[in-house]
Coordinates of C-alpha atoms in Angstrom, one line a residue:
M1 CA 192.4 287.8 217.0
V2 CA 188.8 287.8 215.7
V3 CA 186.3 286.6 218.3
N4 CA 183.7 284.3 216.7
L5 CA 180.3 284.1 218.3
S6 CA 177.8 281.3 217.9
K7 CA 174.1 281.8 218.0
G8 CA 173.0 283.0 221.4
G9 CA 176.5 283.8 222.4
N10 CA 177.5 287.2 223.8
I11 CA 180.6 289.1 224.7
S12 CA 181.4 292.2 226.8
L13 CA 183.0 295.1 224.9
A14 CA 184.5 296.3 228.2
K15 CA 186.6 293.1 228.2
T16 CA 187.4 292.8 224.5
A17 CA 187.7 296.5 223.5
P18 CA 187.6 298.7 226.7
A19 CA 188.7 301.9 224.9
M20 CA 186.1 301.6 222.1
T21 CA 183.6 304.6 221.9
H22 CA 182.8 304.3 218.2
A23 CA 181.5 300.9 217.2
R24 CA 180.8 300.0 213.6
V25 CA 178.5 297.1 212.7
G26 CA 179.1 295.6 209.3
L27 CA 176.6 293.3 207.7
G28 CA 177.5 291.2 204.6
W29 CA 175.9 288.6 202.3
D30 CA 176.2 287.0 198.9
A31 CA 173.1 286.2 196.7
R32 CA 173.2 282.7 195.3
S33 CA 172.7 282.4 191.6
T34 CA 169.0 281.9 191.1
D35 CA 166.7 283.3 188.3
G36 CA 168.8 286.3 187.7
Q37 CA 166.7 288.7 189.7
E38 CA 168.6 291.1 191.9
F39 CA 168.7 290.7 195.7
D40 CA 168.4 293.9 197.7
L41 CA 168.9 293.3 201.4
D42 CA 168.5 296.1 203.9
A43 CA 170.1 296.5 207.2
S44 CA 168.2 298.3 210.0
A45 CA 168.7 299.2 213.6
F46 CA 166.0 299.6 216.3
L47 CA 166.8 301.6 219.4
C48 CA 164.8 299.8 222.1
G49 CA 163.9 300.5 225.7
A50 CA 163.5 298.1 228.6
I51 CA 160.7 296.0 227.1
G52 CA 162.5 295.4 223.8
L53 CA 160.4 297.7 221.7
A54 CA 161.6 300.7 219.7
L55 CA 161.3 304.0 221.6
S56 CA 159.6 305.8 218.7
D57 CA 159.4 305.9 214.9
Q58 CA 162.5 308.2 215.0
H59 CA 164.4 305.4 216.8
F60 CA 164.2 303.1 213.7
V61 CA 167.4 303.7 211.6
F62 CA 167.4 302.5 208.0
Y63 CA 168.2 303.6 204.5
N64 CA 165.4 306.2 204.5
Q65 CA 166.1 307.5 208.0
K66 CA 169.8 307.4 208.4
Q67 CA 170.1 308.4 212.1
D68 CA 168.2 308.5 215.4
P69 CA 167.4 311.9 217.1
S70 CA 170.6 311.8 219.2
G71 CA 172.8 311.1 216.2
S72 CA 174.4 308.2 218.1
V73 CA 173.3 305.6 215.6
V74 CA 174.0 306.3 211.9
H75 CA 173.3 304.2 208.8
L76 CA 176.0 304.7 206.2
G77 CA 173.9 304.0 203.1
D78 CA 172.0 301.4 201.1
N79 CA 173.7 298.8 199.0
R80 CA 171.2 297.5 196.5
T81 CA 173.1 294.5 195.1
G82 CA 175.4 293.0 197.7
D83 CA 178.1 292.9 195.1
G84 CA 181.8 292.9 196.0
D85 CA 183.8 291.8 199.0
G86 CA 183.5 293.1 202.6
D87 CA 180.6 294.6 204.4
D88 CA 177.6 295.4 202.2
E89 CA 176.0 297.8 204.7
T90 CA 177.4 299.4 207.8
I91 CA 175.9 301.2 210.8
D92 CA 177.9 303.4 213.2
I93 CA 177.2 303.5 216.9
F94 CA 178.8 306.3 219.1
L95 CA 178.5 304.4 222.4
D96 CA 179.1 307.4 224.6
Q97 CA 176.3 309.3 223.0
V98 CA 173.5 306.7 223.1
P99 CA 170.7 308.0 225.3
A100 CA 170.3 306.4 228.7
E101 CA 166.8 305.1 227.9
V102 CA 168.2 303.0 225.1
E103 CA 168.9 299.6 226.5
T104 CA 169.3 297.5 223.3
I105 CA 170.1 298.3 219.7
A106 CA 168.7 295.5 217.5
F107 CA 170.2 294.8 214.1
V108 CA 167.9 293.3 211.5
V109 CA 168.4 292.4 207.8
S110 CA 165.4 292.1 205.5
I111 CA 164.9 291.3 201.8
D112 CA 163.3 294.0 199.8
Q113 CA 160.3 292.9 197.8
A114 CA 160.8 289.3 199.1
V115 CA 157.2 288.2 198.3
A116 CA 157.1 289.7 194.8
R117 CA 160.5 288.3 193.9
R118 CA 159.9 285.0 195.8
Q119 CA 163.1 285.4 197.7
N120 CA 164.2 284.3 201.1
F121 CA 167.4 283.8 203.1
G122 CA 167.7 280.3 201.8
M123 CA 168.9 282.0 198.6
V124 CA 171.5 284.0 200.4
S125 CA 175.0 282.7 201.4
N126 CA 177.9 283.9 203.5
A127 CA 175.6 286.1 205.6
Y128 CA 177.4 287.6 208.7
V129 CA 177.4 290.5 211.1
R130 CA 180.5 291.9 212.7
L131 CA 181.3 294.6 215.2
F132 CA 184.6 296.4 215.3
D133 CA 186.2 299.6 216.4
G134 CA 185.1 302.3 213.9
D135 CA 188.2 304.4 214.7
N136 CA 190.7 301.6 214.6
E137 CA 189.6 298.5 212.6
S138 CA 191.9 295.6 213.5
D139 CA 191.4 292.0 214.2
D140 CA 191.9 292.7 217.9
S141 CA 188.6 294.6 218.0
T142 CA 186.5 292.4 215.6
I143 CA 183.6 290.3 216.9
L144 CA 182.0 288.1 214.2
F145 CA 178.8 286.1 213.9
E146 CA 178.3 284.0 210.7
L147 CA 174.7 282.9 210.0
N148 CA 175.4 279.3 209.0
E149 CA 172.0 277.7 209.5
D150 CA 169.4 277.4 206.8
A151 CA 166.8 280.1 206.8
S152 CA 165.0 279.0 203.7
T153 CA 161.6 280.4 204.6
E154 CA 162.6 283.7 206.2
A155 CA 162.7 287.1 204.5
A156 CA 163.9 288.9 207.6
I157 CA 166.5 288.0 210.3
H158 CA 167.3 289.6 213.6
F159 CA 171.0 289.2 213.4
A160 CA 172.4 290.7 216.6
D161 CA 171.9 293.0 219.6
L162 CA 174.2 295.6 221.1
Y163 CA 172.9 296.0 224.7
R164 CA 173.7 297.6 228.0
R165 CA 173.9 295.7 231.3
N166 CA 175.1 297.4 234.5
G167 CA 176.6 300.2 232.5
E168 CA 178.6 297.8 230.3
W169 CA 178.0 297.3 226.5
K170 CA 177.6 293.7 225.3
F171 CA 177.2 292.2 221.8
R172 CA 174.9 289.2 221.3
A173 CA 174.5 286.9 218.3
V174 CA 170.7 286.4 217.8
G175 CA 170.2 284.8 214.4
Q176 CA 166.4 284.7 214.7
G177 CA 164.4 284.6 211.6
W178 CA 160.7 285.5 211.1
A179 CA 158.8 283.6 208.5
D180 CA 155.9 286.0 208.8
A181 CA 158.0 289.2 208.4
T182 CA 157.7 289.3 204.6
D183 CA 158.6 293.0 204.2
L184 CA 160.1 295.9 206.2
A185 CA 156.6 296.9 207.5
A186 CA 156.2 293.5 209.1
V187 CA 159.7 293.8 210.7
V188 CA 158.9 297.3 212.0
A189 CA 155.7 295.9 213.6
K190 CA 157.9 293.3 215.5
F191 CA 159.4 296.3 217.3
G192 CA 156.1 297.9 218.2
L193 CA 156.0 300.5 215.4
Q194 CA 153.7 301.0 212.4
A195 CA 155.2 301.5 209.0
G196 CA 153.9 304.8 207.7

């Protein structure tokens, strides 16, 4: 059974998938037909401490820095078109290897060259994030959040958080867009880092 989350909802992995040690987060989307320009959406993960900011530049995982220093969070590659069925980009999290100082892993999707191409999430359909067991993908281990609301002005969206509470991992559907985050550098700044 797939567990569907609504915006703001959360679920305990200890209750839904207690044996899971290798979580995989898949993000997917379809570009609506517009002026024919390609859409390149990028998934990123920020490993954050207690105050919700990334621990360092090395704790920002994306297409150009595919893992954090511990190797516990690994980006599996950039999809530049979003074509095809299924997940467009995936990120692996090895739960038992995530450093103790990491309290939250935030998953963000941003549109590359959004300003130059005049693109936003209002031109994207069927956007979702799902978490499942990376060693045993089955409906029993899948948690799904579909971004159904209109995000017509946003070029970046904080999709979800994987976070620790009292030694237990939980997954939260966030669905928060930023109208002022027009590129990856602006997204990075939201998590206390400077794009360099």
